[in-house]
Coordinates of N, CA and C in Angstrom, one line a residue:
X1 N -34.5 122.6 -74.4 CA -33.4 121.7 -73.9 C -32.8 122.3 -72.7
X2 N -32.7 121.6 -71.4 CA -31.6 121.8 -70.4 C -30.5 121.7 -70.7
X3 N -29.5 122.8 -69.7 CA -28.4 122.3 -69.8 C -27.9 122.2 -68.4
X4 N -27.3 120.9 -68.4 CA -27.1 120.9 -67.0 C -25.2 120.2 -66.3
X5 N -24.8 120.1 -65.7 CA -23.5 119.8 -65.4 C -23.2 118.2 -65.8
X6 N -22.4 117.8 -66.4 CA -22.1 116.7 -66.8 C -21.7 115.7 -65.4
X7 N -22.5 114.1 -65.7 CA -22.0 113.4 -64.4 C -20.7 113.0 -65.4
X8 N -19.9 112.0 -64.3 CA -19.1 111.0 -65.2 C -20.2 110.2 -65.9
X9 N -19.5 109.3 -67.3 CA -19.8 108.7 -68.0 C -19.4 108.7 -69.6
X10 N -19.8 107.8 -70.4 CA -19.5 108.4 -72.1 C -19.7 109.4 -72.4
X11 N -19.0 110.0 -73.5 CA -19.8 111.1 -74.3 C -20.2 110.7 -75.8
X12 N -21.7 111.5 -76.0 CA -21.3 111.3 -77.3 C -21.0 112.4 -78.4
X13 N -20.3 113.5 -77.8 CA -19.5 114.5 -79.2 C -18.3 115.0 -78.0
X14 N -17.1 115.5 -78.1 CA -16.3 116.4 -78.0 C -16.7 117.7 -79.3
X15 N -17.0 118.6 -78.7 CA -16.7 119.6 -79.2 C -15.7 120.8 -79.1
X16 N -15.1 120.8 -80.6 CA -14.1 121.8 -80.1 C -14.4 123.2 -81.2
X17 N -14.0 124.6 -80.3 CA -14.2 125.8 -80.8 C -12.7 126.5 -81.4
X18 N -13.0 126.6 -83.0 CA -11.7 126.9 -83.5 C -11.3 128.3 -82.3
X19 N -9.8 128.7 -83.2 CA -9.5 129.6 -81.9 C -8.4 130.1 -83.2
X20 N -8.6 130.5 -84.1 CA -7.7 131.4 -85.0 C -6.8 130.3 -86.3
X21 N -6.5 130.4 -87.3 CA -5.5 130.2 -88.6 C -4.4 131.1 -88.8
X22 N -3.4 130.6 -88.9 CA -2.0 131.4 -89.3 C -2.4 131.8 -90.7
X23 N -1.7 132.8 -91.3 CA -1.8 133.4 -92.8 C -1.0 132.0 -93.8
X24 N -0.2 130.8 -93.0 CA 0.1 130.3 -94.1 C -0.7 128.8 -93.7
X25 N -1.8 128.6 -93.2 CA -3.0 127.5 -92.6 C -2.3 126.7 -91.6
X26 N -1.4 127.1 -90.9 CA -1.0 126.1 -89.7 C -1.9 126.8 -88.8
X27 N -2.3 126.3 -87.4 CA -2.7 126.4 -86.5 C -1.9 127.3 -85.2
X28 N -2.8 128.1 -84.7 CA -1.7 129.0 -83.2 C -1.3 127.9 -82.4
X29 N -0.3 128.5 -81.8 CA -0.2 127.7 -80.3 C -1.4 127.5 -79.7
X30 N -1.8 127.9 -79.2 CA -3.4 127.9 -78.1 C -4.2 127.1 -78.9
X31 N -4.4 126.8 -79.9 CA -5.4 126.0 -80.6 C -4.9 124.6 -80.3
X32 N -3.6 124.0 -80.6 CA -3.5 122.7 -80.8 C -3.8 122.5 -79.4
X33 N -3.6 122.7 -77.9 CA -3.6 122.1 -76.8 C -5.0 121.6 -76.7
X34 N -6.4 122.2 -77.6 CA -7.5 121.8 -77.5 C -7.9 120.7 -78.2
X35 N -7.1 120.5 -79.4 CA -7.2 119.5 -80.1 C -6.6 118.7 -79.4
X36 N -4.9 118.6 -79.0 CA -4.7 117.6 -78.4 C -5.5 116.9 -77.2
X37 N -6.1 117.4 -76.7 CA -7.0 117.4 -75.5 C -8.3 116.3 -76.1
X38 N -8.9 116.7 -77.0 CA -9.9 115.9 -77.9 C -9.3 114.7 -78.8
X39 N -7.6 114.7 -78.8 CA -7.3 113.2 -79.5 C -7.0 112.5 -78.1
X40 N -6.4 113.0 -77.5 CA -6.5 112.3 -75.9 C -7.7 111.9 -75.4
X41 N -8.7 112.2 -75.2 CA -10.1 112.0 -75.1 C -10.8 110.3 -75.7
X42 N -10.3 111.1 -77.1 CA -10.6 109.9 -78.3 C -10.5 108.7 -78.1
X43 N -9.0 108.4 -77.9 CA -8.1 107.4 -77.6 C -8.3 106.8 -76.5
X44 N -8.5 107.4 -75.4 CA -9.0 106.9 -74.2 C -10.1 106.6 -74.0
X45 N -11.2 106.6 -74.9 CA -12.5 106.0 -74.9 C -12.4 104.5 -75.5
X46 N -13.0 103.8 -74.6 CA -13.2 102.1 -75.5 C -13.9 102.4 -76.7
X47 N -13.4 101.3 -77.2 CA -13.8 101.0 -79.0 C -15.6 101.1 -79.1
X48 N -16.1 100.9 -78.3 CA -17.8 101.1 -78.4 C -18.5 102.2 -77.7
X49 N -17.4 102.9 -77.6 CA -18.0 104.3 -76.5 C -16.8 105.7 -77.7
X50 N -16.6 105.6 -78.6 CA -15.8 106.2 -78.9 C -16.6 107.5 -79.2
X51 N -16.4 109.5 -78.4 CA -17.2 110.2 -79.1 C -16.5 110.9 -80.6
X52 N -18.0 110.9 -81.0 CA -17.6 112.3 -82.8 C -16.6 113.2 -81.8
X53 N -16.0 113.8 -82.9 CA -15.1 114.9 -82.1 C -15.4 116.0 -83.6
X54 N -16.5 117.1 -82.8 CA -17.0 117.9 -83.7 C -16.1 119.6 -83.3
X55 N -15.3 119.7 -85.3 CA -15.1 121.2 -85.1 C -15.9 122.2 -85.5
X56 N -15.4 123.1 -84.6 CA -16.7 124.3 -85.0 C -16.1 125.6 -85.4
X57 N -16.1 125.7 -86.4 CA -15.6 127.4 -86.8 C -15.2 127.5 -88.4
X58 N -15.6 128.5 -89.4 CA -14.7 128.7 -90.8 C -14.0 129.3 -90.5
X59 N -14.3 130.8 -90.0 CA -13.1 132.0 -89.7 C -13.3 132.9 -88.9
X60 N -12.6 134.0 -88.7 CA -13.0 134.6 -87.6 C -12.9 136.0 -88.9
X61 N -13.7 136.8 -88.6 CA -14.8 138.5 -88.7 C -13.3 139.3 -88.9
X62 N -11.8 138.9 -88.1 CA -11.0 140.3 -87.5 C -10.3 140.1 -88.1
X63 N -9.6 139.2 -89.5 CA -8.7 138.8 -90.1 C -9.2 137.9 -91.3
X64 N -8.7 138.1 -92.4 CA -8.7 137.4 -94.3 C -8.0 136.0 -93.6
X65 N -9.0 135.4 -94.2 CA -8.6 133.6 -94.1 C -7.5 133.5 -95.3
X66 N -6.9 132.4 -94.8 CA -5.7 132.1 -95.7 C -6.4 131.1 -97.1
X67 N -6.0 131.2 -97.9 CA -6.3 130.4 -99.4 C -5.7 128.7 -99.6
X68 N -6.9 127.8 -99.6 CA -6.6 126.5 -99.8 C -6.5 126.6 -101.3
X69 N -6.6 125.2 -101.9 CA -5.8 124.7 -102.9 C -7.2 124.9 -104.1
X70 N -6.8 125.5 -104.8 CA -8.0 126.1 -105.9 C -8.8 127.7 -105.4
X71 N -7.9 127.9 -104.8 CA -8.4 129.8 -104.6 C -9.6 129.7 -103.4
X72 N -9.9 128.7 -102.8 CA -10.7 128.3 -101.8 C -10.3 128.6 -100.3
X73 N -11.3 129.6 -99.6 CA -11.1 129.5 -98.2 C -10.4 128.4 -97.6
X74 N -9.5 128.6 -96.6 CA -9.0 127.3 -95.8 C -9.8 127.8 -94.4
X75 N -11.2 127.2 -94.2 CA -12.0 126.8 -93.2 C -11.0 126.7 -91.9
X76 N -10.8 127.1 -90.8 CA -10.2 126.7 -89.4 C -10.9 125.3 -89.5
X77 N -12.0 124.9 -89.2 CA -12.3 123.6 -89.1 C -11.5 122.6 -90.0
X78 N -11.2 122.7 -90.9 CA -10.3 121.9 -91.7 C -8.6 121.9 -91.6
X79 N -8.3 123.3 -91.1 CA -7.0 122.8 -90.9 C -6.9 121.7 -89.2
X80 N -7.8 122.0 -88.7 CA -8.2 121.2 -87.8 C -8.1 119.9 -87.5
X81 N -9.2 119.7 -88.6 CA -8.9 117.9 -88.6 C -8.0 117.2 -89.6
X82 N -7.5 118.3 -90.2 CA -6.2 117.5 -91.2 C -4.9 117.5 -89.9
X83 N -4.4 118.7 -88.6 CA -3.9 118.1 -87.7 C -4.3 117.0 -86.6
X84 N -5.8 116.2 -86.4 CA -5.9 115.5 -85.8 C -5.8 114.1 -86.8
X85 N -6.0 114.3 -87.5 CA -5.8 113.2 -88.3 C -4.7 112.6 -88.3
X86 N -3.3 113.1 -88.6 CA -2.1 113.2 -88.1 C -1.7 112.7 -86.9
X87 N -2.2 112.7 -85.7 CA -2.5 112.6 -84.9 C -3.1 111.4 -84.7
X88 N -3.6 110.4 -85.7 CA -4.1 109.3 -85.9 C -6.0 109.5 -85.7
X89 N -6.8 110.4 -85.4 CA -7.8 110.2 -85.4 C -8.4 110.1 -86.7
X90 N -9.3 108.8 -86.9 CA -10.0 108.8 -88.1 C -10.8 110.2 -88.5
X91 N -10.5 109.8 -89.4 CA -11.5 111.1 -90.7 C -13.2 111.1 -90.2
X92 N -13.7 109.8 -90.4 CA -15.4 109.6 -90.2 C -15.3 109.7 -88.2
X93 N -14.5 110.1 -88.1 CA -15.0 110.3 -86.2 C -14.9 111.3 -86.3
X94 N -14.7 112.6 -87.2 CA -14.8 114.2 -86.8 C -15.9 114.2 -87.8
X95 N -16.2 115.4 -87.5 CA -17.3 116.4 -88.3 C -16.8 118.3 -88.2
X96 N -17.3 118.8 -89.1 CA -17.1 119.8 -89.2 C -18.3 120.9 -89.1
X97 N -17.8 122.1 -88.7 CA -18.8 123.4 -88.6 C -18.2 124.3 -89.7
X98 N -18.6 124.6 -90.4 CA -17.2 125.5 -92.4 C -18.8 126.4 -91.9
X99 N -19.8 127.1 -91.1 CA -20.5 128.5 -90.7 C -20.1 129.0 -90.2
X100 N -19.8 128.7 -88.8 CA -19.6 129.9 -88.1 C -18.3 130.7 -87.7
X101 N -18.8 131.8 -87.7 CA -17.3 132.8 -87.6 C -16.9 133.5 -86.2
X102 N -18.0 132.9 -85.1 CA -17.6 134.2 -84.1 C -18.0 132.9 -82.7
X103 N -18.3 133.0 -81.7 CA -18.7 132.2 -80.8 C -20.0 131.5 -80.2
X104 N -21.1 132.8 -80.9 CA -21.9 132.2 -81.1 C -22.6 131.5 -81.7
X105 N -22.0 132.0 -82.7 CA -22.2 131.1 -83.9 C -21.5 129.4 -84.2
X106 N -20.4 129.3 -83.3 CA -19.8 127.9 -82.9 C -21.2 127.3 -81.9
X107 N -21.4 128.0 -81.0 CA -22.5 127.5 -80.1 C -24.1 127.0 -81.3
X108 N -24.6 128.0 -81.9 CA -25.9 127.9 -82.6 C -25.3 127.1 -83.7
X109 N -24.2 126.7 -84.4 CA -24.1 125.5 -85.9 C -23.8 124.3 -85.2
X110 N -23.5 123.9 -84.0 CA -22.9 122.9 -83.5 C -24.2 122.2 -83.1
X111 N -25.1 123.2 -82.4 CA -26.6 122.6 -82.0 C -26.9 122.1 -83.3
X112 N -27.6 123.3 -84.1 CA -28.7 122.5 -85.4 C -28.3 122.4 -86.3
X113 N -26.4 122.0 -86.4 CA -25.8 120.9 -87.8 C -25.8 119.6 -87.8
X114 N -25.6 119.3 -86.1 CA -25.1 118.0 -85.5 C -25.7 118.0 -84.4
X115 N -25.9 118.6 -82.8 CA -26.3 117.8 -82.0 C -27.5 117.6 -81.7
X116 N -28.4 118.5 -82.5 CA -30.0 118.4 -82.9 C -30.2 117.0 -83.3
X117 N -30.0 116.5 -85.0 CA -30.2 116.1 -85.9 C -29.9 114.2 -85.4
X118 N -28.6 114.2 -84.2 CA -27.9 113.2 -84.3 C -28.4 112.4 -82.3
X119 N -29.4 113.9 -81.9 CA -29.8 113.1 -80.2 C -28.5 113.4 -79.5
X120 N -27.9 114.3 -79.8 CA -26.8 114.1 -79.0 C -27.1 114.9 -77.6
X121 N -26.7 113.8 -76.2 CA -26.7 114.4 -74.7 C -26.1 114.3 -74.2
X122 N -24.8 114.1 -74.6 CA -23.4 114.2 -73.6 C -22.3 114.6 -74.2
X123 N -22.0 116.1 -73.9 CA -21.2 116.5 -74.8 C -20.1 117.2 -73.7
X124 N -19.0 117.6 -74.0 CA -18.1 118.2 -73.9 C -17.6 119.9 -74.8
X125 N -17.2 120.7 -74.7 CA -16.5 121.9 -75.1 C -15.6 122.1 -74.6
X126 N -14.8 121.9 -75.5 CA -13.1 122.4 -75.8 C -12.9 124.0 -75.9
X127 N -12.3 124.8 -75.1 CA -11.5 125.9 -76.0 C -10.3 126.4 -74.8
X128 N -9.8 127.4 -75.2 CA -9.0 128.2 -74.8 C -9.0 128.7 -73.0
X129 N -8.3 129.0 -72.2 CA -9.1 129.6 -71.2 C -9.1 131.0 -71.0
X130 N -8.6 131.3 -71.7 CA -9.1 132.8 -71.4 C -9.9 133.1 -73.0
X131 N -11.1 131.7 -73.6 CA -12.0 131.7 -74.0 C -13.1 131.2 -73.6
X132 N -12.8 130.9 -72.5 CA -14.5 129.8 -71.6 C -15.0 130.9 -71.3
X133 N -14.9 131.7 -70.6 CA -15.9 132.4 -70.1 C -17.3 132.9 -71.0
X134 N -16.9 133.7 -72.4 CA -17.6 133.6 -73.4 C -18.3 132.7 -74.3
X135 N -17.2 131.2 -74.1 CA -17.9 130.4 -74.3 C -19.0 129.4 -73.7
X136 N -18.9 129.7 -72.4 CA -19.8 128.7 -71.3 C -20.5 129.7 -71.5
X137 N -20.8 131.2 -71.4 CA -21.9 131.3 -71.6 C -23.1 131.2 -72.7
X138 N -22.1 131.0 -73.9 CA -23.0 130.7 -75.3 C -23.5 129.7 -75.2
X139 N -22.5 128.8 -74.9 CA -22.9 127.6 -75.4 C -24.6 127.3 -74.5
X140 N -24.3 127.4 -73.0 CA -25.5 127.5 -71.8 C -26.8 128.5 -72.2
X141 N -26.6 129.1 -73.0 CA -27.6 130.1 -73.3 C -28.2 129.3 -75.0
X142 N -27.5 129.5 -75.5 CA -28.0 128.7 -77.3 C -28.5 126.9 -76.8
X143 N -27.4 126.3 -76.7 CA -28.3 125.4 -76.2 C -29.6 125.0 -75.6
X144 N -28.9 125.7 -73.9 CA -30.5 125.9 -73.7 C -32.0 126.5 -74.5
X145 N -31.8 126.9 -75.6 CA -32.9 127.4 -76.0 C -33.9 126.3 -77.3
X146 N -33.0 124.9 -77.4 CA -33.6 124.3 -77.7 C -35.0 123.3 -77.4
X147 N -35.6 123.3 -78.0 CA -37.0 122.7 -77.5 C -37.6 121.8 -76.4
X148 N -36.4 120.8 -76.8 CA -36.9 119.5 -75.8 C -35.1 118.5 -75.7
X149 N -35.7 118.0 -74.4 CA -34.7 117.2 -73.9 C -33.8 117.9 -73.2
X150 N -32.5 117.0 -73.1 CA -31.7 117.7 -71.6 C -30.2 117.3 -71.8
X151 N -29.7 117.9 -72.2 CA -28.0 117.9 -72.6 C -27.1 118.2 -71.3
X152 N -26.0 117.1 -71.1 CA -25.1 117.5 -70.0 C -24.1 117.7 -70.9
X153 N -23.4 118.6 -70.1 CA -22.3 119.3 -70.5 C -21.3 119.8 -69.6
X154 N -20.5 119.2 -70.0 CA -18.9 119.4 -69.5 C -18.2 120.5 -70.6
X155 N -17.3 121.5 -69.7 CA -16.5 122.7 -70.4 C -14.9 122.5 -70.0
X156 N -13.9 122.5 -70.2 CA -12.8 121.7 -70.6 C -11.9 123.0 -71.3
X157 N -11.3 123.9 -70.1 CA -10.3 124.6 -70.2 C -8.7 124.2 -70.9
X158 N -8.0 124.8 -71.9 CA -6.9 124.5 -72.3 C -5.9 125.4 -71.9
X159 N -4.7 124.9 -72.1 CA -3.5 126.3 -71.6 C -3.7 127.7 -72.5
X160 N -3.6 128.3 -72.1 CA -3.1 129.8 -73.3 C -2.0 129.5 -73.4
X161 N -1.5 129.0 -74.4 CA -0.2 128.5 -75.1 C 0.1 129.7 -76.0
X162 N 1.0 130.0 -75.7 CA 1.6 131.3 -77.4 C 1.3 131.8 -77.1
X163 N 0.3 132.9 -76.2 CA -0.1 134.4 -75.9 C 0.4 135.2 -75.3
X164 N 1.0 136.2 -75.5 CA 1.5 137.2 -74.9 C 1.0 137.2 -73.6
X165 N 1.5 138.2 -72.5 CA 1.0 138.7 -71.4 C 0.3 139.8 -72.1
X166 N 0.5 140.4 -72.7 CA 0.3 141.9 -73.0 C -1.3 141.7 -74.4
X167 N -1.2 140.4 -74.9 CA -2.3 140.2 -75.7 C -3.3 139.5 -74.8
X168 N -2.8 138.8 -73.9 CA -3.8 138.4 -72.8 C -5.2 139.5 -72.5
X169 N -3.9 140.2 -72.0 CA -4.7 141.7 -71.1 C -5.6 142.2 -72.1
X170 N -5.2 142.3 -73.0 CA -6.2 142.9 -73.9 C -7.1 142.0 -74.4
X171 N -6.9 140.9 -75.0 CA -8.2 140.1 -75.0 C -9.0 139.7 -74.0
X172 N -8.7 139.5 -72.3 CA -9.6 139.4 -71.2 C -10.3 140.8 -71.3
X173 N -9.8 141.7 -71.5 CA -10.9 143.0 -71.4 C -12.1 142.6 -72.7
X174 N -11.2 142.6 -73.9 CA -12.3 141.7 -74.7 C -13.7 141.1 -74.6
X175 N -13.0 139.7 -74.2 CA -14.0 138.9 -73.5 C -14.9 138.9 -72.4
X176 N -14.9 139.8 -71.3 CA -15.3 140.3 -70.6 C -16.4 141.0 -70.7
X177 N -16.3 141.7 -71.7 CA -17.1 142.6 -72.0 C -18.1 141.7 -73.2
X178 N -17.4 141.4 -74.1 CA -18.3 140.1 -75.0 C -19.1 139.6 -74.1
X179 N -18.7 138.5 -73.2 CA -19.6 138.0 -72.3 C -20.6 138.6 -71.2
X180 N -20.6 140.2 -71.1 CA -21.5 140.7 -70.2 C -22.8 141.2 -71.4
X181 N -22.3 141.2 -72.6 CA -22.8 141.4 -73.8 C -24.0 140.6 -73.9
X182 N -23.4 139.2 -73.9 CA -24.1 138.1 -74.3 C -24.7 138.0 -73.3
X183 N -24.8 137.8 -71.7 CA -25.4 137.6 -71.2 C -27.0 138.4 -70.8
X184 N -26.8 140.2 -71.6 CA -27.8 140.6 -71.7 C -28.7 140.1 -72.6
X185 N -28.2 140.0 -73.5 CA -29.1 139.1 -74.9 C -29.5 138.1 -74.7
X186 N -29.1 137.4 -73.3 CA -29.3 135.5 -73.3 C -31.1 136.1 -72.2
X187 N -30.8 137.4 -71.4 CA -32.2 137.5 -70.5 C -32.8 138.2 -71.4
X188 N -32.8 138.8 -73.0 CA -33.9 139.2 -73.2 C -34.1 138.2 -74.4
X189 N -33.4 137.2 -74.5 CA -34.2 136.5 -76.2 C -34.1 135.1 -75.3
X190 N -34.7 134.7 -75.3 CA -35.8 133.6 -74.7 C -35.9 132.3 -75.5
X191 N -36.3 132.3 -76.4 CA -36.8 131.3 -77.3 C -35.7 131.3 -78.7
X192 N -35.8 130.0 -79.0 CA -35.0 129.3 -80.7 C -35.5 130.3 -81.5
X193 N -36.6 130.8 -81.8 CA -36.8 131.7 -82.8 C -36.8 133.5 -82.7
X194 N -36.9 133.5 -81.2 CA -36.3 134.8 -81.4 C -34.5 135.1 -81.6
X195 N -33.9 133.6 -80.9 CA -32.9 134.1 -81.4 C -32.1 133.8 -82.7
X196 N -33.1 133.6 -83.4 CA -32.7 133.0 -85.1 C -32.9 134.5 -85.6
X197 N -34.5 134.8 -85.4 CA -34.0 136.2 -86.1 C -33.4 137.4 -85.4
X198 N -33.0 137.1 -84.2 CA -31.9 138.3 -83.7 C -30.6 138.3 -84.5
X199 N -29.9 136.5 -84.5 CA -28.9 136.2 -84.9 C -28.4 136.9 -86.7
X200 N -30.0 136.3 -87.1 CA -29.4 136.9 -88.7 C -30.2 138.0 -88.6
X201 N -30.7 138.8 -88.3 CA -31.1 140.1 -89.0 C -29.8 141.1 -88.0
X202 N -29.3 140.7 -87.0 CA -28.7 142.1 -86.6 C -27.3 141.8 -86.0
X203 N -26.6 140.8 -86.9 CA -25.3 139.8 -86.0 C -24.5 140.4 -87.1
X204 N -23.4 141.1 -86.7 CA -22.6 141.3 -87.8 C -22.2 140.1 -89.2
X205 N -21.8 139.1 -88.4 CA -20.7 137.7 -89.3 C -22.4 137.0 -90.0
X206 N -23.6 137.4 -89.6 CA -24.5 136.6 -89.8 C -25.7 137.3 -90.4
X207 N -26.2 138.5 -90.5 CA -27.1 139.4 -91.0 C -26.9 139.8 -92.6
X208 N -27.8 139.9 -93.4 CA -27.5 140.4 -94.9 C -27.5 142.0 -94.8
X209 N -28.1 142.2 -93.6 CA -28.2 144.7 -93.4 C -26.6 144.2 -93.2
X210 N -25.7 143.6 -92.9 CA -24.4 144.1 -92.1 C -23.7 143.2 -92.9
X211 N -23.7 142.5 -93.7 CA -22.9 141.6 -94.8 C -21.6 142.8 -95.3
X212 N -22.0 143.8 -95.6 CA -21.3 145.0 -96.0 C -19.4 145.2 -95.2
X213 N -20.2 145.2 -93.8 CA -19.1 145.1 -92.6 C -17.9 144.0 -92.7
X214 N -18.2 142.8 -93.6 CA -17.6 142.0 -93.0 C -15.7 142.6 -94.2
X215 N -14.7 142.2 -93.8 CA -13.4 143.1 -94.3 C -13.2 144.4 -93.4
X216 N -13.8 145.0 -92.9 CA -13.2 145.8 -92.1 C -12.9 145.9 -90.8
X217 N -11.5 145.7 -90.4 CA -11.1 144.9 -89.5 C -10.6 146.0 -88.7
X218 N -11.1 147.3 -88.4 CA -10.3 148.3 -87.8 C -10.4 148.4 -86.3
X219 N -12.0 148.1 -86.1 CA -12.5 147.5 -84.9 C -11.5 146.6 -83.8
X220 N -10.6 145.9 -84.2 CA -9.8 145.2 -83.2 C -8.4 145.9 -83.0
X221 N -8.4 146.1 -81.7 CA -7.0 146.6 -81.3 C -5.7 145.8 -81.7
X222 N -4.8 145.9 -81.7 CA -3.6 145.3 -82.5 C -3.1 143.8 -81.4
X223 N -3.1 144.5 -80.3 CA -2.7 143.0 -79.3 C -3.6 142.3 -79.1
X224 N -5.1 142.6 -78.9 CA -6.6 141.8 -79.0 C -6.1 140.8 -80.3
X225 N -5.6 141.4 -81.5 CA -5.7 140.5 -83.2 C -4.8 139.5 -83.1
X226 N -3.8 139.7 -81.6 CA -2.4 138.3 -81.8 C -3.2 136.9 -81.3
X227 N -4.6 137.0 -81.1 CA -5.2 136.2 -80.1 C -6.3 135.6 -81.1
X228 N -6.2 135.9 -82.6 CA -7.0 135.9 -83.3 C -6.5 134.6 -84.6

């Protein structure tokens, strides 16, 4: 699959990349401006052009997800569309990603849960901006590694709402380095199936050798985690 710059026109998914859960399931600042961004989207599409507005994320690797109702993970994706909902978007116009936990993994469950299965070629990505960078590259790299056909894609910066200066700084070093990461990985794994078994045999949030890893959260520096 190409990926290539979106013309104007319909879409058919918004996608949005969760971007952290509070300890008591409300959402950060920086998260809602992406969602609002995608019920504004919504709304402004005619009644026959309306896109899915797909969330993508259960939790993140650097922090214990908060407990829904029966001792159950509260999924980011879910506190998600229970705030767009609110917001008046129908229930059957979102879909959910309750896999993945890190960014590429929003990129690779978004492809082969939904935009595989459903033909989808005109999509959009929602996130943060001082999360595009890591995420235009995932998404341009995982996508493209699908088989056939040709997806345009638009990427759709939101404010950093609620971030510190001082957590900024630390998360752009972050990301920076994530993304020079990824980008070595994107020139040596080539193909859908080498990166299936890169993904689960040696991905921390995704491998059963490193399943062990997941709870120890010492790895993140303290102002990088306000971003989490």
């Amino acid at each position: 699959m190409a990926v290539v710059a979106r013309a104007n026109g319909g879409l058919d998914a918004i996608v949005v990349v969760a971007g952290g859960i509070e300890d008591d399931g409300t959402l950060p600042a920086w998260v809602t401006p992406r969602l609002d961004y995608a019920a504004t989207a919504y709304a402004n599409a005619t009644a026959d052009a309306k896109p899915r507005i797909l969330l993508s994320g259960s939790m993140t690797p650097h922090k214990p997800p908060p407990m829904a109702k029966g001792g159950f993970n509260l999924h980011e994706s879910t506190s998600m569309a229970s705030y767009l909902m609110d917001k008046g978007v129908p229930a059957d116009s979102m879909l959910k990603d309750t896999a993945s936990m890190d960014t590429i993994g929003n990129a690779y469950y978004s492809l082969c849960l939904h935009a595989i299965p459903r033909a989808w070629t005109r999509v959009e990505v929602v996130t943060s901006a001082f999360h595009m960078e890591r995420t235009r590259a995932a998404f341009e790299w995982v996508w493209g590694l699908a088989p056939h056909g040709v997806v345009d894609m638009r990427f759709v910066s939101t404010e950093d709402a609620g971030v510190s200066e001082s957590a900024l700084r630390a998360r752009a070093k972050r990301e920076a380095a994530s993304a020079a990461a990824l980008r070595d990985n994107a020139s040596r794994i080539t193909t859908m199936e080498a990166f299936s078994e890169w993904l689960f045999t040696t991905h921390k949030c995704y491998a059963v050798s490193r399943q062990h890893e997941i709870g120890i959260f010492d790895e993140l520096d303290e102002e990088s985690r306000k971003s989490y």
